[in-house]
Amino acid sequence: MGDWITGWPMSGEAVRSDTVPPLPVLLCLPPAGAGCHQFRAWQRRLVGAARVLGVQLPGREERWSEAMPGSLEEAADAVADALVPALAAGGDGRSAPLVVFGHSMGGLLGYEIARRSAPYALVVSACPEPGRWRRPRGGAVADADIDHLLDTAEIDPGLLDAETRAHLAGMLRKDAELTAGYRHAPAPRLALPVHVWAAESDGTVHPDALDGWRTVTDGPFHRHRIPGGHNAVLRRPEPLLAHLTSLLADASASGEDRTAAPDTGA
């Protein structure tokens, strides 16, 4: 795998051999200003159910010194290309089933990746529908916008000294500028299930606003609600993880059905 995708070790009993269907893959995309290593714990919790991979954009964690892509679409192209070898399993040419999950800005990038990689399902949380992402007035990301994003992250102010705040603000600005140039092209629509998770007290993305996601797919649309604020899904992920486990099992079964040899009666 390349720098765009990060994976974490699984216990020995979770690794499947080439003689059985590969574990499905859960691709996780973090919110603006964050890296993907927060999903490492999900690999331990989904052991035996999925191989968890995280998307790591430049400008954070181990990729801090790397330049950001020129557009969100460019980032989606790079991740989709990196997914091809990441989904390959064994030497028999089979690809692992894929479920994509993205939170906040990660949901928007996950949507564009889904358009390029045709996963079994797309799951987004706390993310406006693609058509609602707008360029800031004047085309620039204001300091007030960055302050709002920092507040949305629900970080303890006591942990934010001047240097740490500047570091986080720098990552947020890079991501805000990446989405500022995004323009949604409604066609082609997805042809897969879309699941949207909304927090009841999200002051950034109103739960009812997420219903617009039903317009991006010709497949089934499902909305789920939990209590809490903007990052509630990540802070208390148990309901989401249970839902993802079920989706991953369905994806695995679907993949087995597609690869099963037809009965010729011979």
PDB file of C-alpha atoms in Angstrom:
ATOM      1  CA  MET A   1       0.000   0.000   0.000  1.00  0.00           C
ATOM      2  CA  GLY A   2       1.061   3.554  -0.504  1.00  0.00           C
ATOM      3  CA  ASP A   3       1.137   6.547   1.794  1.00  0.00           C
ATOM      4  CA  TRP A   4      -2.504   7.315   1.120  1.00  0.00           C
ATOM      5  CA  ILE A   5      -3.721   4.168   2.892  1.00  0.00           C
ATOM      6  CA  THR A   6      -2.647   2.880   6.298  1.00  0.00           C
ATOM      7  CA  GLY A   7      -3.400  -0.504   7.830  1.00  0.00           C
ATOM      8  CA  TRP A   8      -2.756  -2.022  11.241  1.00  0.00           C
ATOM      9  CA  PRO A   9      -1.662  -5.522  12.341  1.00  0.00           C
ATOM     10  CA  MET A  10      -4.329  -8.131  13.011  1.00  0.00           C
ATOM     11  CA  SER A  11      -4.036 -11.074  15.374  1.00  0.00           C
ATOM     12  CA  GLY A  12      -2.924 -14.328  13.752  1.00  0.00           C
ATOM     13  CA  GLU A  13      -6.325 -15.965  13.984  1.00  0.00           C
ATOM     14  CA  ALA A  14      -7.898 -13.099  12.008  1.00  0.00           C
ATOM     15  CA  VAL A  15      -5.726 -13.635   8.929  1.00  0.00           C
ATOM     16  CA  ARG A  16      -7.366 -15.787   6.292  1.00  0.00           C
ATOM     17  CA  SER A  17      -5.521 -17.994   3.880  1.00  0.00           C
ATOM     18  CA  ASP A  18      -5.776 -17.864   0.113  1.00  0.00           C
ATOM     19  CA  THR A  19      -8.139 -20.841   0.114  1.00  0.00           C
ATOM     20  CA  VAL A  20     -11.079 -18.969   1.687  1.00  0.00           C
ATOM     21  CA  PRO A  21     -12.754 -15.654   0.808  1.00  0.00           C
ATOM     22  CA  PRO A  22     -10.719 -12.657   1.987  1.00  0.00           C
ATOM     23  CA  LEU A  23     -11.840 -10.536   4.905  1.00  0.00           C
ATOM     24  CA  PRO A  24     -13.927  -7.542   3.822  1.00  0.00           C
ATOM     25  CA  VAL A  25     -12.227  -4.138   4.069  1.00  0.00           C
ATOM     26  CA  LEU A  26     -13.533  -1.176   6.044  1.00  0.00           C
ATOM     27  CA  LEU A  27     -12.007   2.035   4.644  1.00  0.00           C
ATOM     28  CA  CYS A  28     -12.154   4.860   7.218  1.00  0.00           C
ATOM     29  CA  LEU A  29     -11.823   8.576   6.475  1.00  0.00           C
ATOM     30  CA  PRO A  30     -11.299  11.028   9.362  1.00  0.00           C
ATOM     31  CA  PRO A  31     -12.767  14.527   9.733  1.00  0.00           C
ATOM     32  CA  ALA A  32     -10.977  17.733   8.753  1.00  0.00           C
ATOM     33  CA  GLY A  33      -7.740  18.405  10.592  1.00  0.00           C
ATOM     34  CA  ALA A  34      -7.353  14.821  11.795  1.00  0.00           C
ATOM     35  CA  GLY A  35      -5.271  11.800  10.868  1.00  0.00           C
ATOM     36  CA  CYS A  36      -6.446   8.248  10.380  1.00  0.00           C
ATOM     37  CA  HIS A  37      -4.621   6.575  13.276  1.00  0.00           C
ATOM     38  CA  GLN A  38      -7.642   7.177  15.495  1.00  0.00           C
ATOM     39  CA  PHE A  39      -9.161   4.159  13.703  1.00  0.00           C
ATOM     40  CA  ARG A  40      -6.406   1.787  14.847  1.00  0.00           C
ATOM     41  CA  ALA A  41      -8.583   0.772  17.825  1.00  0.00           C
ATOM     42  CA  TRP A  42     -11.349  -0.213  15.399  1.00  0.00           C
ATOM     43  CA  GLN A  43      -9.113  -2.933  13.982  1.00  0.00           C
ATOM     44  CA  ARG A  44      -8.914  -4.551  17.421  1.00  0.00           C
ATOM     45  CA  ARG A  45     -12.667  -4.284  17.860  1.00  0.00           C
ATOM     46  CA  LEU A  46     -13.433  -5.688  14.409  1.00  0.00           C
ATOM     47  CA  VAL A  47     -10.856  -8.486  14.531  1.00  0.00           C
ATOM     48  CA  GLY A  48     -12.068 -11.408  12.471  1.00  0.00           C
ATOM     49  CA  ALA A  49     -14.806  -9.292  10.879  1.00  0.00           C
ATOM     50  CA  ALA A  50     -12.812  -6.870   8.721  1.00  0.00           C
ATOM     51  CA  ARG A  51      -9.461  -5.497   7.732  1.00  0.00           C
ATOM     52  CA  VAL A  52      -9.563  -1.831   8.749  1.00  0.00           C
ATOM     53  CA  LEU A  53      -7.722   0.648   6.541  1.00  0.00           C
ATOM     54  CA  GLY A  54      -7.429   4.382   7.097  1.00  0.00           C
ATOM     55  CA  VAL A  55      -7.023   7.139   4.517  1.00  0.00           C
ATOM     56  CA  GLN A  56      -4.149   9.446   5.408  1.00  0.00           C
ATOM     57  CA  LEU A  57      -4.133  12.787   3.642  1.00  0.00           C
ATOM     58  CA  PRO A  58      -0.879  14.761   3.411  1.00  0.00           C
ATOM     59  CA  GLY A  59      -0.305  17.504   5.969  1.00  0.00           C
ATOM     60  CA  ARG A  60      -0.842  15.442   9.152  1.00  0.00           C
ATOM     61  CA  GLU A  61       0.787  12.816  11.339  1.00  0.00           C
ATOM     62  CA  GLU A  62       3.540  11.012   9.406  1.00  0.00           C
ATOM     63  CA  ARG A  63       2.690  12.993   6.232  1.00  0.00           C
ATOM     64  CA  TRP A  64       2.949  16.433   7.879  1.00  0.00           C
ATOM     65  CA  SER A  65       5.622  17.763   5.513  1.00  0.00           C
ATOM     66  CA  GLU A  66       3.917  16.619   2.307  1.00  0.00           C
ATOM     67  CA  ALA A  67       1.989  19.006   0.087  1.00  0.00           C
ATOM     68  CA  MET A  68      -1.774  18.738  -0.123  1.00  0.00           C
ATOM     69  CA  PRO A  69      -3.368  17.668  -3.408  1.00  0.00           C
ATOM     70  CA  GLY A  70      -4.711  20.375  -5.673  1.00  0.00           C
ATOM     71  CA  SER A  71      -8.337  19.381  -5.196  1.00  0.00           C
ATOM     72  CA  LEU A  72     -10.568  16.954  -3.350  1.00  0.00           C
ATOM     73  CA  GLU A  73     -11.129  15.105  -6.620  1.00  0.00           C
ATOM     74  CA  GLU A  74      -7.366  14.679  -7.014  1.00  0.00           C
ATOM     75  CA  ALA A  75      -7.218  13.190  -3.523  1.00  0.00           C
ATOM     76  CA  ALA A  76     -10.080  10.806  -4.373  1.00  0.00           C
ATOM     77  CA  ASP A  77      -8.269   9.687  -7.525  1.00  0.00           C
ATOM     78  CA  ALA A  78      -5.107   8.954  -5.533  1.00  0.00           C
ATOM     79  CA  VAL A  79      -6.958   6.954  -2.874  1.00  0.00           C
ATOM     80  CA  ALA A  80      -8.944   4.989  -5.467  1.00  0.00           C
ATOM     81  CA  ASP A  81      -5.704   4.064  -7.241  1.00  0.00           C
ATOM     82  CA  ALA A  82      -4.127   2.968  -3.939  1.00  0.00           C
ATOM     83  CA  LEU A  83      -7.198   0.858  -3.151  1.00  0.00           C
ATOM     84  CA  VAL A  84      -6.676  -1.473  -6.102  1.00  0.00           C
ATOM     85  CA  PRO A  85      -3.617  -3.252  -4.627  1.00  0.00           C
ATOM     86  CA  ALA A  86      -4.936  -2.770  -1.079  1.00  0.00           C
ATOM     87  CA  LEU A  87      -8.070  -4.790  -1.887  1.00  0.00           C
ATOM     88  CA  ALA A  88      -6.156  -7.553  -3.659  1.00  0.00           C
ATOM     89  CA  ALA A  89      -6.063 -10.721  -1.569  1.00  0.00           C
ATOM     90  CA  GLY A  90      -3.816 -13.669  -2.216  1.00  0.00           C
ATOM     91  CA  GLY A  91      -2.730 -14.721  -5.632  1.00  0.00           C
ATOM     92  CA  ASP A  92      -6.009 -15.883  -7.103  1.00  0.00           C
ATOM     93  CA  GLY A  93      -7.180 -12.515  -8.395  1.00  0.00           C
ATOM     94  CA  ARG A  94     -10.001 -12.028  -5.908  1.00  0.00           C
ATOM     95  CA  SER A  95     -10.631  -8.596  -4.418  1.00  0.00           C
ATOM     96  CA  ALA A  96     -11.890  -8.116  -0.889  1.00  0.00           C
ATOM     97  CA  PRO A  97     -15.396  -6.632  -0.467  1.00  0.00           C
ATOM     98  CA  LEU A  98     -15.312  -2.962   0.537  1.00  0.00           C
ATOM     99  CA  VAL A  99     -17.357  -0.731   2.839  1.00  0.00           C
ATOM    100  CA  VAL A 100     -16.444   2.984   2.984  1.00  0.00           C
ATOM    101  CA  PHE A 101     -16.976   5.076   6.126  1.00  0.00           C
ATOM    102  CA  GLY A 102     -16.293   8.815   6.429  1.00  0.00           C
ATOM    103  CA  HIS A 103     -16.954  11.336   9.196  1.00  0.00           C
ATOM    104  CA  SER A 104     -17.660  15.013   8.462  1.00  0.00           C
ATOM    105  CA  MET A 105     -15.239  16.055   5.670  1.00  0.00           C
ATOM    106  CA  GLY A 106     -14.230  12.400   5.473  1.00  0.00           C
ATOM    107  CA  GLY A 107     -17.770  11.610   4.356  1.00  0.00           C
ATOM    108  CA  LEU A 108     -17.452  13.920   1.359  1.00  0.00           C
ATOM    109  CA  LEU A 109     -14.120  12.397   0.351  1.00  0.00           C
ATOM    110  CA  GLY A 110     -15.547   8.921   0.987  1.00  0.00           C
ATOM    111  CA  TYR A 111     -18.406   9.702  -1.392  1.00  0.00           C
ATOM    112  CA  GLU A 112     -16.013  10.663  -4.187  1.00  0.00           C
ATOM    113  CA  ILE A 113     -13.939   7.535  -3.519  1.00  0.00           C
ATOM    114  CA  ALA A 114     -17.112   5.436  -3.675  1.00  0.00           C
ATOM    115  CA  ARG A 115     -17.858   6.899  -7.110  1.00  0.00           C
ATOM    116  CA  ARG A 116     -14.490   5.594  -8.264  1.00  0.00           C
ATOM    117  CA  SER A 117     -14.345   2.212  -6.528  1.00  0.00           C
ATOM    118  CA  ALA A 118     -17.940   0.861  -6.298  1.00  0.00           C
ATOM    119  CA  PRO A 119     -17.945  -0.448  -2.699  1.00  0.00           C
ATOM    120  CA  TYR A 120     -20.693  -2.587  -1.224  1.00  0.00           C
ATOM    121  CA  ALA A 121     -21.970   0.376   0.812  1.00  0.00           C
ATOM    122  CA  LEU A 122     -21.152   3.966   1.761  1.00  0.00           C
ATOM    123  CA  VAL A 123     -21.582   5.096   5.383  1.00  0.00           C
ATOM    124  CA  VAL A 124     -21.228   8.779   6.322  1.00  0.00           C
ATOM    125  CA  SER A 125     -21.733  10.678   9.569  1.00  0.00           C
ATOM    126  CA  ALA A 126     -22.099  14.374  10.434  1.00  0.00           C
ATOM    127  CA  CYS A 127     -21.553  15.287   6.786  1.00  0.00           C
ATOM    128  CA  PRO A 128     -23.712  17.575   4.632  1.00  0.00           C
ATOM    129  CA  GLU A 129     -24.835  16.130   1.321  1.00  0.00           C
ATOM    130  CA  PRO A 130     -22.290  16.767  -1.479  1.00  0.00           C
ATOM    131  CA  GLY A 131     -24.380  19.515  -3.095  1.00  0.00           C
ATOM    132  CA  ARG A 132     -24.358  21.581   0.114  1.00  0.00           C
ATOM    133  CA  TRP A 133     -20.596  22.100   0.265  1.00  0.00           C
ATOM    134  CA  ARG A 134     -19.954  25.708  -0.715  1.00  0.00           C
ATOM    135  CA  ARG A 135     -16.914  27.909  -1.319  1.00  0.00           C
ATOM    136  CA  PRO A 136     -16.544  30.564   1.432  1.00  0.00           C
ATOM    137  CA  ARG A 137     -17.403  34.132   0.477  1.00  0.00           C
ATOM    138  CA  GLY A 138     -14.466  35.732  -1.286  1.00  0.00           C
ATOM    139  CA  GLY A 139     -13.011  32.295  -2.017  1.00  0.00           C
ATOM    140  CA  ALA A 140     -10.781  32.255   1.102  1.00  0.00           C
ATOM    141  CA  VAL A 141     -11.021  30.401   4.381  1.00  0.00           C
ATOM    142  CA  ALA A 142     -11.334  32.983   7.175  1.00  0.00           C
ATOM    143  CA  ASP A 143      -9.800  32.725  10.620  1.00  0.00           C
ATOM    144  CA  ALA A 144     -13.332  32.653  12.023  1.00  0.00           C
ATOM    145  CA  ASP A 145     -14.026  29.510  10.002  1.00  0.00           C
ATOM    146  CA  ILE A 146     -10.960  27.834  11.505  1.00  0.00           C
ATOM    147  CA  ASP A 147     -12.018  28.880  15.014  1.00  0.00           C
ATOM    148  CA  HIS A 148     -15.431  27.323  14.374  1.00  0.00           C
ATOM    149  CA  LEU A 149     -13.845  24.064  13.230  1.00  0.00           C
ATOM    150  CA  LEU A 150     -11.688  23.969  16.349  1.00  0.00           C
ATOM    151  CA  ASP A 151     -14.780  24.470  18.485  1.00  0.00           C
ATOM    152  CA  THR A 152     -16.556  21.710  16.557  1.00  0.00           C
ATOM    153  CA  ALA A 153     -13.682  19.320  17.345  1.00  0.00           C
ATOM    154  CA  GLU A 154     -14.699  19.591  21.029  1.00  0.00           C
ATOM    155  CA  ILE A 155     -11.088  19.722  22.208  1.00  0.00           C
ATOM    156  CA  ASP A 156     -10.462  20.600  25.852  1.00  0.00           C
ATOM    157  CA  PRO A 157      -9.247  24.239  25.774  1.00  0.00           C
ATOM    158  CA  GLY A 158      -6.811  23.358  28.553  1.00  0.00           C
ATOM    159  CA  LEU A 159      -4.938  21.131  26.124  1.00  0.00           C
ATOM    160  CA  LEU A 160      -4.580  23.855  23.493  1.00  0.00           C
ATOM    161  CA  ASP A 161      -1.447  25.882  24.153  1.00  0.00           C
ATOM    162  CA  ALA A 162      -0.492  28.392  21.469  1.00  0.00           C
ATOM    163  CA  GLU A 163       1.768  25.965  19.589  1.00  0.00           C
ATOM    164  CA  THR A 164      -0.740  23.101  19.618  1.00  0.00           C
ATOM    165  CA  ARG A 165      -3.559  25.387  18.514  1.00  0.00           C
ATOM    166  CA  ALA A 166      -1.447  26.729  15.653  1.00  0.00           C
ATOM    167  CA  HIS A 167      -0.611  23.162  14.600  1.00  0.00           C
ATOM    168  CA  LEU A 168      -4.263  22.101  14.573  1.00  0.00           C
ATOM    169  CA  ALA A 169      -5.351  25.303  12.860  1.00  0.00           C
ATOM    170  CA  GLY A 170      -2.788  24.660  10.116  1.00  0.00           C
ATOM    171  CA  MET A 171      -4.221  21.196   9.405  1.00  0.00           C
ATOM    172  CA  LEU A 172      -7.783  22.504   9.477  1.00  0.00           C
ATOM    173  CA  ARG A 173      -6.959  25.317   7.082  1.00  0.00           C
ATOM    174  CA  LYS A 174      -5.419  22.891   4.578  1.00  0.00           C
ATOM    175  CA  ASP A 175      -8.511  20.696   4.652  1.00  0.00           C
ATOM    176  CA  ALA A 176     -10.915  23.644   4.513  1.00  0.00           C
ATOM    177  CA  GLU A 177      -9.124  24.955   1.447  1.00  0.00           C
ATOM    178  CA  LEU A 178      -9.312  21.480  -0.117  1.00  0.00           C
ATOM    179  CA  THR A 179     -13.104  21.378   0.208  1.00  0.00           C
ATOM    180  CA  ALA A 180     -13.535  25.071  -0.654  1.00  0.00           C
ATOM    181  CA  GLY A 181     -12.945  24.337  -4.330  1.00  0.00           C
ATOM    182  CA  TYR A 182     -15.227  21.297  -4.466  1.00  0.00           C
ATOM    183  CA  ARG A 183     -18.088  21.349  -6.968  1.00  0.00           C
ATOM    184  CA  HIS A 184     -20.541  18.475  -6.890  1.00  0.00           C
ATOM    185  CA  ALA A 185     -21.389  16.825 -10.205  1.00  0.00           C
ATOM    186  CA  PRO A 186     -24.757  15.096  -9.580  1.00  0.00           C
ATOM    187  CA  ALA A 187     -24.213  12.473 -12.279  1.00  0.00           C
ATOM    188  CA  PRO A 188     -23.485   9.654 -12.346  1.00  0.00           C
ATOM    189  CA  ARG A 189     -25.416   8.606  -9.255  1.00  0.00           C
ATOM    190  CA  LEU A 190     -24.243   5.827  -7.001  1.00  0.00           C
ATOM    191  CA  ALA A 191     -25.875   2.409  -7.322  1.00  0.00           C
ATOM    192  CA  LEU A 192     -25.327   1.158  -3.772  1.00  0.00           C
ATOM    193  CA  PRO A 193     -26.746   1.523  -0.256  1.00  0.00           C
ATOM    194  CA  VAL A 194     -26.004   4.817   1.509  1.00  0.00           C
ATOM    195  CA  HIS A 195     -26.222   4.933   5.313  1.00  0.00           C
ATOM    196  CA  VAL A 196     -26.195   8.312   7.072  1.00  0.00           C
ATOM    197  CA  TRP A 197     -25.539   8.760  10.794  1.00  0.00           C
ATOM    198  CA  ALA A 198     -26.737  11.950  12.485  1.00  0.00           C
ATOM    199  CA  ALA A 199     -26.255  13.213  16.044  1.00  0.00           C
ATOM    200  CA  GLU A 200     -29.349  14.774  17.595  1.00  0.00           C
ATOM    201  CA  SER A 201     -27.481  17.766  19.080  1.00  0.00           C
ATOM    202  CA  ASP A 202     -25.079  18.416  16.212  1.00  0.00           C
ATOM    203  CA  GLY A 203     -24.794  22.190  16.035  1.00  0.00           C
ATOM    204  CA  THR A 204     -22.858  22.079  12.769  1.00  0.00           C
ATOM    205  CA  VAL A 205     -24.913  19.711  10.613  1.00  0.00           C
ATOM    206  CA  HIS A 206     -28.604  19.544  11.484  1.00  0.00           C
ATOM    207  CA  PRO A 207     -29.830  15.917  11.396  1.00  0.00           C
ATOM    208  CA  ASP A 208     -32.672  16.735   8.990  1.00  0.00           C
ATOM    209  CA  ALA A 209     -30.184  18.222   6.519  1.00  0.00           C
ATOM    210  CA  LEU A 210     -28.656  14.804   5.981  1.00  0.00           C
ATOM    211  CA  ASP A 211     -31.764  13.527   4.217  1.00  0.00           C
ATOM    212  CA  GLY A 212     -30.375  15.070   1.030  1.00  0.00           C
ATOM    213  CA  TRP A 213     -27.988  12.141   0.778  1.00  0.00           C
ATOM    214  CA  ARG A 214     -30.860  10.069  -0.603  1.00  0.00           C
ATOM    215  CA  THR A 215     -30.488  12.011  -3.884  1.00  0.00           C
ATOM    216  CA  VAL A 216     -26.956  10.719  -4.588  1.00  0.00           C
ATOM    217  CA  THR A 217     -27.842   7.047  -5.052  1.00  0.00           C
ATOM    218  CA  ASP A 218     -30.260   4.826  -6.891  1.00  0.00           C
ATOM    219  CA  GLY A 219     -29.740   2.255  -4.160  1.00  0.00           C
ATOM    220  CA  PRO A 220     -31.342   2.068  -0.690  1.00  0.00           C
ATOM    221  CA  PHE A 221     -31.035   5.008   1.709  1.00  0.00           C
ATOM    222  CA  HIS A 222     -30.967   4.636   5.499  1.00  0.00           C
ATOM    223  CA  ARG A 223     -30.716   7.271   8.224  1.00  0.00           C
ATOM    224  CA  HIS A 224     -29.593   6.532  11.780  1.00  0.00           C
ATOM    225  CA  ARG A 225     -29.722   8.884  14.783  1.00  0.00           C
ATOM    226  CA  ILE A 226     -27.786   8.879  18.049  1.00  0.00           C
ATOM    227  CA  PRO A 227     -27.645  11.349  20.946  1.00  0.00           C
ATOM    228  CA  GLY A 228     -24.766  13.792  21.274  1.00  0.00           C
ATOM    229  CA  GLY A 229     -22.889  16.440  19.328  1.00  0.00           C
ATOM    230  CA  HIS A 230     -20.992  16.634  16.059  1.00  0.00           C
ATOM    231  CA  ASN A 231     -18.393  13.988  16.942  1.00  0.00           C
ATOM    232  CA  ALA A 232     -20.671  11.690  18.957  1.00  0.00           C
ATOM    233  CA  VAL A 233     -20.323   8.862  16.433  1.00  0.00           C
ATOM    234  CA  LEU A 234     -16.547   8.806  16.917  1.00  0.00           C
ATOM    235  CA  ARG A 235     -16.597   9.370  20.673  1.00  0.00           C
ATOM    236  CA  ARG A 236     -19.110   6.593  21.338  1.00  0.00           C
ATOM    237  CA  PRO A 237     -18.751   4.322  18.298  1.00  0.00           C
ATOM    238  CA  GLU A 238     -20.401   1.176  19.679  1.00  0.00           C
ATOM    239  CA  PRO A 239     -23.720   1.551  17.765  1.00  0.00           C
ATOM    240  CA  LEU A 240     -21.863   2.445  14.569  1.00  0.00           C
ATOM    241  CA  LEU A 241     -19.420  -0.456  14.933  1.00  0.00           C
ATOM    242  CA  ALA A 242     -22.296  -2.887  15.421  1.00  0.00           C
ATOM    243  CA  HIS A 243     -23.911  -1.517  12.263  1.00  0.00           C
ATOM    244  CA  LEU A 244     -20.642  -1.704  10.315  1.00  0.00           C
ATOM    245  CA  THR A 245     -20.082  -5.291  11.470  1.00  0.00           C
ATOM    246  CA  SER A 246     -23.456  -6.247  10.020  1.00  0.00           C
ATOM    247  CA  LEU A 247     -22.738  -4.436   6.746  1.00  0.00           C
ATOM    248  CA  LEU A 248     -19.322  -6.081   6.457  1.00  0.00           C
ATOM    249  CA  ALA A 249     -20.857  -9.522   6.968  1.00  0.00           C
ATOM    250  CA  ASP A 250     -23.419  -8.770   4.241  1.00  0.00           C
ATOM    251  CA  ALA A 251     -20.640  -7.539   1.950  1.00  0.00           C
ATOM    252  CA  SER A 252     -18.665 -10.710   2.549  1.00  0.00           C
ATOM    253  CA  ALA A 253     -21.688 -12.899   1.813  1.00  0.00           C
ATOM    254  CA  SER A 254     -22.438 -10.902  -1.322  1.00  0.00           C
ATOM    255  CA  GLY A 255     -18.860 -11.347  -2.505  1.00  0.00           C
ATOM    256  CA  GLU A 256     -19.038 -15.091  -1.950  1.00  0.00           C
ATOM    257  CA  ASP A 257     -22.271 -15.279  -3.949  1.00  0.00           C
ATOM    258  CA  ARG A 258     -20.675 -13.435  -6.880  1.00  0.00           C
ATOM    259  CA  THR A 259     -17.602 -15.692  -6.972  1.00  0.00           C
ATOM    260  CA  ALA A 260     -19.421 -18.982  -6.468  1.00  0.00           C
ATOM    261  CA  ALA A 261     -19.159 -21.207  -9.500  1.00  0.00           C
ATOM    262  CA  PRO A 262     -22.504 -21.987 -11.184  1.00  0.00           C
ATOM    263  CA  ASP A 263     -23.862 -25.518 -10.922  1.00  0.00           C
ATOM    264  CA  THR A 264     -23.585 -26.959 -14.441  1.00  0.00           C
ATOM    265  CA  GLY A 265     -25.094 -30.303 -13.493  1.00  0.00           C
ATOM    266  CA  ALA A 266     -21.988 -32.129 -14.684  1.00  0.00           C
TER     267      ALA A 266
END
